[in-house]
mmCIF file of C-alpha atoms in Angstrom:
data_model
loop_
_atom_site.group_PDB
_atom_site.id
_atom_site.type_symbol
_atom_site.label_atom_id
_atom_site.label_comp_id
_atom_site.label_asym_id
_atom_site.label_seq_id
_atom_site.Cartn_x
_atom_site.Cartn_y
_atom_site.Cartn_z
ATOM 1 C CA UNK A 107 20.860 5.973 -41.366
ATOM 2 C CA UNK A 108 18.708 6.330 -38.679
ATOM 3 C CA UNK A 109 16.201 8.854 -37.384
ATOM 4 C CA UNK A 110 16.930 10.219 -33.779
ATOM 5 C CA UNK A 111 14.845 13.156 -33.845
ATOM 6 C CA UNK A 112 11.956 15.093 -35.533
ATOM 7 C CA UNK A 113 10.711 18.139 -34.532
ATOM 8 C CA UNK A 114 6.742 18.350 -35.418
ATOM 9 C CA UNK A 115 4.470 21.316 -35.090
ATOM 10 C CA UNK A 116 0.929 20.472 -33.896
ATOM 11 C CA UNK A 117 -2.313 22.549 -33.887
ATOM 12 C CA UNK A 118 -2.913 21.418 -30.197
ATOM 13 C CA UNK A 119 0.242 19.897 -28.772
ATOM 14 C CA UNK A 120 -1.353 18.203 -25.645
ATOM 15 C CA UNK A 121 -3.854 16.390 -28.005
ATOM 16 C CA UNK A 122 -1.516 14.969 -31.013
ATOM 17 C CA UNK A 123 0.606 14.045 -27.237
ATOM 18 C CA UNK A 124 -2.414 11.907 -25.613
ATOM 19 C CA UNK A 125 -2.726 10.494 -29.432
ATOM 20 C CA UNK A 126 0.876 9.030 -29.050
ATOM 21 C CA UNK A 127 0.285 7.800 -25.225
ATOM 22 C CA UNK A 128 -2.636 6.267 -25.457
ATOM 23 C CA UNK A 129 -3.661 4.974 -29.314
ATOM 24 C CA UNK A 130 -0.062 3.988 -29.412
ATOM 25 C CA UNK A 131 1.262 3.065 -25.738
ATOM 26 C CA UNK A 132 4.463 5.369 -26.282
ATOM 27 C CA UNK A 133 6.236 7.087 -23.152
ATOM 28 C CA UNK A 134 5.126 10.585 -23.306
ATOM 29 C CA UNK A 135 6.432 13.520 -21.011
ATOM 30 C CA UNK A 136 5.199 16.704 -22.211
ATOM 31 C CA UNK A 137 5.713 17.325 -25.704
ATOM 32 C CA UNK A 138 8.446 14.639 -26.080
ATOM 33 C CA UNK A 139 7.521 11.078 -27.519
ATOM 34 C CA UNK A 140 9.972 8.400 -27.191
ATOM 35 C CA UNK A 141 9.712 6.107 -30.224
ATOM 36 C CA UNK A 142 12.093 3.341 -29.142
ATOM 37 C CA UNK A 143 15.525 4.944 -30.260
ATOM 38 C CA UNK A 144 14.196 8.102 -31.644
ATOM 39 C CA UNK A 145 12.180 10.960 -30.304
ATOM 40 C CA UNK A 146 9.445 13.367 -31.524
ATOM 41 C CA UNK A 147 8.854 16.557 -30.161
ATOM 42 C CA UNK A 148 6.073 18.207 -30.784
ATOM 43 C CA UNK A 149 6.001 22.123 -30.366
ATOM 44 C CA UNK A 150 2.855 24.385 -31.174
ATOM 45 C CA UNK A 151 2.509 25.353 -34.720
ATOM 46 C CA UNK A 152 3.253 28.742 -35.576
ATOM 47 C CA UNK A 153 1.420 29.302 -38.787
ATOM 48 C CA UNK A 154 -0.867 26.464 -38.730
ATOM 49 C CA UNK A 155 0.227 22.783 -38.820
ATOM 50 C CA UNK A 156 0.860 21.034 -41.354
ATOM 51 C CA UNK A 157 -1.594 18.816 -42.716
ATOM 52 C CA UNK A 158 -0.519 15.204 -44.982
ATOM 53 C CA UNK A 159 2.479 14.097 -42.625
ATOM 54 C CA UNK A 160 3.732 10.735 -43.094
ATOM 55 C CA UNK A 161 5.036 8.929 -40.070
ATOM 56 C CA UNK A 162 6.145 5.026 -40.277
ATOM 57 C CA UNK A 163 7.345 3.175 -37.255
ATOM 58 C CA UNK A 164 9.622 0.205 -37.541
ATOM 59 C CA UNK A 165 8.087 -2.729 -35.499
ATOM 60 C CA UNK A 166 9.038 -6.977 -35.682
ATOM 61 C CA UNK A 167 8.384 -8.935 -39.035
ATOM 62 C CA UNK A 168 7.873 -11.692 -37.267
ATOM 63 C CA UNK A 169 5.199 -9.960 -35.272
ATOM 64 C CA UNK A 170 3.172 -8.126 -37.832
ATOM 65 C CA UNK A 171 -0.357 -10.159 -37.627
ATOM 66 C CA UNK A 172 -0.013 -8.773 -33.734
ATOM 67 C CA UNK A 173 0.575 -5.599 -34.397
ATOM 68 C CA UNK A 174 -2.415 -5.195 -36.997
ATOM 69 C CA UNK A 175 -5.170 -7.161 -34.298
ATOM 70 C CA UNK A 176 -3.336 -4.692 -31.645
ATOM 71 C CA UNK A 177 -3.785 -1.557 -33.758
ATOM 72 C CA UNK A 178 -7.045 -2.543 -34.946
ATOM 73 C CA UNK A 179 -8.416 -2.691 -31.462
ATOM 74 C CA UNK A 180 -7.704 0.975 -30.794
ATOM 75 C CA UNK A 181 -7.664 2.917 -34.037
ATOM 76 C CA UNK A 182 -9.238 3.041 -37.176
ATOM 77 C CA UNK A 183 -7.013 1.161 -40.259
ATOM 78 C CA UNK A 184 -6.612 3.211 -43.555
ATOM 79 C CA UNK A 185 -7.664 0.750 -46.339
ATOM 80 C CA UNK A 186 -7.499 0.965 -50.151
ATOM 81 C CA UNK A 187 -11.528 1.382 -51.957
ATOM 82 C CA UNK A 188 -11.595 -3.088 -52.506
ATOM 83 C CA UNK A 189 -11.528 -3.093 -48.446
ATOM 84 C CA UNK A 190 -7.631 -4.269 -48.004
ATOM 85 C CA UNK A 191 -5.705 -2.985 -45.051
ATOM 86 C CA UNK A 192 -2.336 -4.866 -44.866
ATOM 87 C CA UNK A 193 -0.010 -4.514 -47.550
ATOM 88 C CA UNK A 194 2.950 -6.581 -48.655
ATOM 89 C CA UNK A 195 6.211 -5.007 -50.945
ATOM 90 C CA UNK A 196 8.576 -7.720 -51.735
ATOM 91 C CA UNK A 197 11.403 -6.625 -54.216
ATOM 92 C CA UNK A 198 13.579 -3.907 -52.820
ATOM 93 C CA UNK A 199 11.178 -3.198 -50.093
ATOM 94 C CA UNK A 200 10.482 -6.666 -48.521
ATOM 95 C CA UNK A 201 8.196 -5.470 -45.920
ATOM 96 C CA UNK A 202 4.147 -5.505 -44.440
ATOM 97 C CA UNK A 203 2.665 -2.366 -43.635
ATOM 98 C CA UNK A 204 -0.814 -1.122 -41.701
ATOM 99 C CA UNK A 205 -2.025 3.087 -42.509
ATOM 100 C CA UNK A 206 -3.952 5.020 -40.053
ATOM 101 C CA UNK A 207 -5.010 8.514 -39.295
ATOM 102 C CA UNK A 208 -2.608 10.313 -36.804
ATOM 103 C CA UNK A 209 -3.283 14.193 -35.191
ATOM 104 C CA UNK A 210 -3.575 16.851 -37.838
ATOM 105 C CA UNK A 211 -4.592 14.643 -40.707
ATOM 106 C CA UNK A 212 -0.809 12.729 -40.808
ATOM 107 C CA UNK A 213 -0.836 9.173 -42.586
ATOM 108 C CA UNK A 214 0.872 7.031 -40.007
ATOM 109 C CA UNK A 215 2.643 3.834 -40.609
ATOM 110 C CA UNK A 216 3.349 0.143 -38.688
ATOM 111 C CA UNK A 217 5.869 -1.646 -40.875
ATOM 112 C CA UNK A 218 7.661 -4.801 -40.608
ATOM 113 C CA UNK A 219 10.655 -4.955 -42.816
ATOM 114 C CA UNK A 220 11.942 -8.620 -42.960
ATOM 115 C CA UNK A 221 15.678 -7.404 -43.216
ATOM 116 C CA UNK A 222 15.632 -6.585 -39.844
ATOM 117 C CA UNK A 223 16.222 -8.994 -37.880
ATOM 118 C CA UNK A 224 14.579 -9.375 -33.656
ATOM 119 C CA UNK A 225 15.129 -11.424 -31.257
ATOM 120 C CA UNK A 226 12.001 -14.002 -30.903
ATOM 121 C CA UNK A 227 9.167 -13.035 -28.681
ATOM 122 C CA UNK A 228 5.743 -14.283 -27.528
ATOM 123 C CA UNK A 229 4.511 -11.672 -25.238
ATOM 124 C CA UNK A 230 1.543 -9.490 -26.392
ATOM 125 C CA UNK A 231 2.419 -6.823 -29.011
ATOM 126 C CA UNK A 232 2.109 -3.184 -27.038
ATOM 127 C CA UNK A 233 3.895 0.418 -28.139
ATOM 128 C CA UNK A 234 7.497 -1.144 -27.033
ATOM 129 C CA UNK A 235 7.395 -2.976 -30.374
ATOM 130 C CA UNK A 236 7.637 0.105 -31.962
ATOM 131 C CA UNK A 237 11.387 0.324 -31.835
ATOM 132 C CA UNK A 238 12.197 3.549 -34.355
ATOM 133 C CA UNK A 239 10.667 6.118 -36.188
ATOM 134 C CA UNK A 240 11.646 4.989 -39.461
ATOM 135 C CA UNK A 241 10.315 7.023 -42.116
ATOM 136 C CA UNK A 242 9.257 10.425 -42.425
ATOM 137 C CA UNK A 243 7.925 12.212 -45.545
ATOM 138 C CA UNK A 244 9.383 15.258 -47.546
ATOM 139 C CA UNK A 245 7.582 16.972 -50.276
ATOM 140 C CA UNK A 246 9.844 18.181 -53.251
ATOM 141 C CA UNK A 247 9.231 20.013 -56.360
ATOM 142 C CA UNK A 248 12.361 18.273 -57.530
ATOM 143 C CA UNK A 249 12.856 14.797 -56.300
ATOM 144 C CA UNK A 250 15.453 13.668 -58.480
ATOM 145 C CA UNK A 251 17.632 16.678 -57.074
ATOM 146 C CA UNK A 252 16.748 15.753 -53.608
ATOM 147 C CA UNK A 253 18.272 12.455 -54.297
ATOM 148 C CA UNK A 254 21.201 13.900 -55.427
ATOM 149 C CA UNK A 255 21.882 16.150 -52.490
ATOM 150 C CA UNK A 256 21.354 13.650 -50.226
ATOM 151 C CA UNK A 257 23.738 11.683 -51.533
ATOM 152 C CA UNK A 258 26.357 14.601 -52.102
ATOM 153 C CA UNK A 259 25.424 15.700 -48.089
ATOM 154 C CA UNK A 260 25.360 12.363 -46.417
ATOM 155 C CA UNK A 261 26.916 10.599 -48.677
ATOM 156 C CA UNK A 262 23.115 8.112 -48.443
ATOM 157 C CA UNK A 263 21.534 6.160 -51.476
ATOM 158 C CA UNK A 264 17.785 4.886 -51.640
ATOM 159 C CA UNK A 265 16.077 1.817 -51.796
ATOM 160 C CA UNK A 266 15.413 0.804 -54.746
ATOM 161 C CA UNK A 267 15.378 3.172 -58.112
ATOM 162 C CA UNK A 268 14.063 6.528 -57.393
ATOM 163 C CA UNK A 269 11.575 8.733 -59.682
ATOM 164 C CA UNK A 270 10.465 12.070 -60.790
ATOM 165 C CA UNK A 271 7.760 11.667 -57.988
ATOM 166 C CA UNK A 272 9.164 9.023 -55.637
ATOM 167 C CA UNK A 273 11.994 8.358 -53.648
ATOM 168 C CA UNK A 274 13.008 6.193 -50.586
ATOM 169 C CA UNK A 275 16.555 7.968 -49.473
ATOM 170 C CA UNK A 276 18.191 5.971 -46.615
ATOM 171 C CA UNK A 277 17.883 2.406 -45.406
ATOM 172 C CA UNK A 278 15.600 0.129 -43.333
ATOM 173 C CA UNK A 279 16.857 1.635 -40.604
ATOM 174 C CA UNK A 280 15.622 5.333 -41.745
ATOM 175 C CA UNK A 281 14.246 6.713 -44.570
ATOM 176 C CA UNK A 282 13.069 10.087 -46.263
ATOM 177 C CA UNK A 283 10.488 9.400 -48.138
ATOM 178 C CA UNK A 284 10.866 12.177 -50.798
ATOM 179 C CA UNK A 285 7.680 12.375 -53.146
ATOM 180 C CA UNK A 286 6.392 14.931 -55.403
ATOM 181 C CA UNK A 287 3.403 17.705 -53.476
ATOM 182 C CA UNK A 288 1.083 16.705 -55.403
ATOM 183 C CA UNK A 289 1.145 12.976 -54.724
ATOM 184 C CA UNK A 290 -1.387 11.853 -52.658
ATOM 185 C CA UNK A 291 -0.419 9.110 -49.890
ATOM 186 C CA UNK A 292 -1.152 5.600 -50.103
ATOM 187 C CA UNK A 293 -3.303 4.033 -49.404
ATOM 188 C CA UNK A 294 -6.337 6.341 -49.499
ATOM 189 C CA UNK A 295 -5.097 8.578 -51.669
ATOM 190 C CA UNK A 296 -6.947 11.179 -49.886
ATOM 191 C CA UNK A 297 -3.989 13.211 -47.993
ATOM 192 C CA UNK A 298 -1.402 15.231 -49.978
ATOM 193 C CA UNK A 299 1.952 15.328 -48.411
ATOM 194 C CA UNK A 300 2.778 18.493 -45.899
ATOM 195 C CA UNK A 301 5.898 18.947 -43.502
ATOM 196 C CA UNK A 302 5.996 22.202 -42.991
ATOM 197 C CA UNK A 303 8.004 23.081 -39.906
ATOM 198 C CA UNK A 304 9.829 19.985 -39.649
ATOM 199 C CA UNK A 305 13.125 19.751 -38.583
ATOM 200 C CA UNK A 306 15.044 15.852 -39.054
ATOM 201 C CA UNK A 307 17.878 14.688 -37.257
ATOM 202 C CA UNK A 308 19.790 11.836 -38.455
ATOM 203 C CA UNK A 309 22.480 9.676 -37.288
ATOM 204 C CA UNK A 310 24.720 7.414 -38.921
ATOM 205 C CA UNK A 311 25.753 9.429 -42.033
ATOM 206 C CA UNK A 312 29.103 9.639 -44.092
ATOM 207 C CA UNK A 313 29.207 13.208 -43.479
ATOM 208 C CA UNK A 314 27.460 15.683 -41.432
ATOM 209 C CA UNK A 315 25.150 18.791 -43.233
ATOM 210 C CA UNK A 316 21.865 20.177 -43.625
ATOM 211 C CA UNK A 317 19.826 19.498 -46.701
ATOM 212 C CA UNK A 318 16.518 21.821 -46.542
ATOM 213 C CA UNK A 319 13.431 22.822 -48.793
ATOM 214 C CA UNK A 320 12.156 26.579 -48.154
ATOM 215 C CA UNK A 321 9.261 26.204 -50.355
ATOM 216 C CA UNK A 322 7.992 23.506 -48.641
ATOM 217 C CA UNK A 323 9.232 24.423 -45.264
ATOM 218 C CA UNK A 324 11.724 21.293 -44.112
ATOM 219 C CA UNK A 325 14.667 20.522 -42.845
ATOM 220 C CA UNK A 326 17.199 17.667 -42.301
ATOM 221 C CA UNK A 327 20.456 17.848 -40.281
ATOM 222 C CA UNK A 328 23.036 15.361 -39.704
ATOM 223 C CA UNK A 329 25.160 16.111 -36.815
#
């Protein structure tokens, strides 16, 4: 599965826009972020934005300890209360990840999922590395069901077993990441999830459909 397009409402669209150009080095043109193979677009919020989105870019393995001395040289890491900022999932995940603040109180995400694999490269780490948006979060009062109707919709499984509170639906190509409102993101624990006014596009599928959530104001569509 992967992510070619999410639609995300901002309280002030030509800030959370310089945000992406310049913390991140992404080509910018208006509202429209390109994110290696995927795009965001931001549009303004209509009934205020939503506050706790999670955002995770796919960037190298091989090139993780760049990308945390790059990001750490123009943003702010999130870091858990002992004082660690990189994180390692082996298991189903097999991946390193770096947090950070993005516009409107969103959790962002660099990870490095050592499935995937890149060609070698020694040239400085920069915003090209980023080559997908690969997760995004969606906050259900039923998770379990959301796993369900993903599955009956796209015909897409998760990674690794889901919960009653937490669910990875996709691949390392593109995930949901379906969790429960009123669990607060790691690492900080600080931000509880919000996506209202999201709209997901996805690629890739079995089968094309819409799978939504009115009460907490999402949607994903598969052409």
């Amino acid at each position: 599965m992967h992510i070619s397009r999410l639609i995300l409402p901002a309280s002030d669209v030509a800030k959370s826009a310089a945000f992406f150009r310049d913390v991140l080095e992404l080509p910018t043109a208006g509202n429209s972020i390109q994110v290696g193979r995927s795009e965001i677009q931001l549009i303004p919020a209509a009934e205020g934005a939503p506050h706790g989105v999670h955002l995770a870019f796919n960037i190298p393995f091989a090139r993780f300890d760049m990308a945390v001395a790059w990001l750490e040289g123009r943003t702010l890491l999130q870091k858990e209360p002992g004082g660690e900022a990189c994180f390692a999932l082996e298991g189903d995940w097999q991946s390193r990840s770096i947090y950070f603040d993005g516009p409107d109180n969103a959790v962002l995400e660099l990870i490095g999922r050592r499935r995937l694999i890149h060609p070698a490269d020694k040239r400085p780490f920069s915003g090209a590395d980023l080559s997908c948006l690969s997760e995004v979060g969606v906050p259900s009062d039923d998770v379990e069901g959301m796993v369900a109707e993903a599955a009956w919709t796209f015909g897409v499984g998760t990674v690794g077993p889901a919960s009653s509170s937490f669910a990875a639906i996709g691949n390392d190509e593109g995930m949901l990441i379906t969790v429960d409102p009123n669990r607060p993101w790691f690492p900080q624990k600080r931000q509880r999830p919000g996506a209202n006014g999201l709209e997901i596009w996805v690629t890739d599928v079995k089968s094309p459909g819409t799978v939504s959530d009115a009460q907490h104001g999402w949607k994903v569509r598969a052409r």
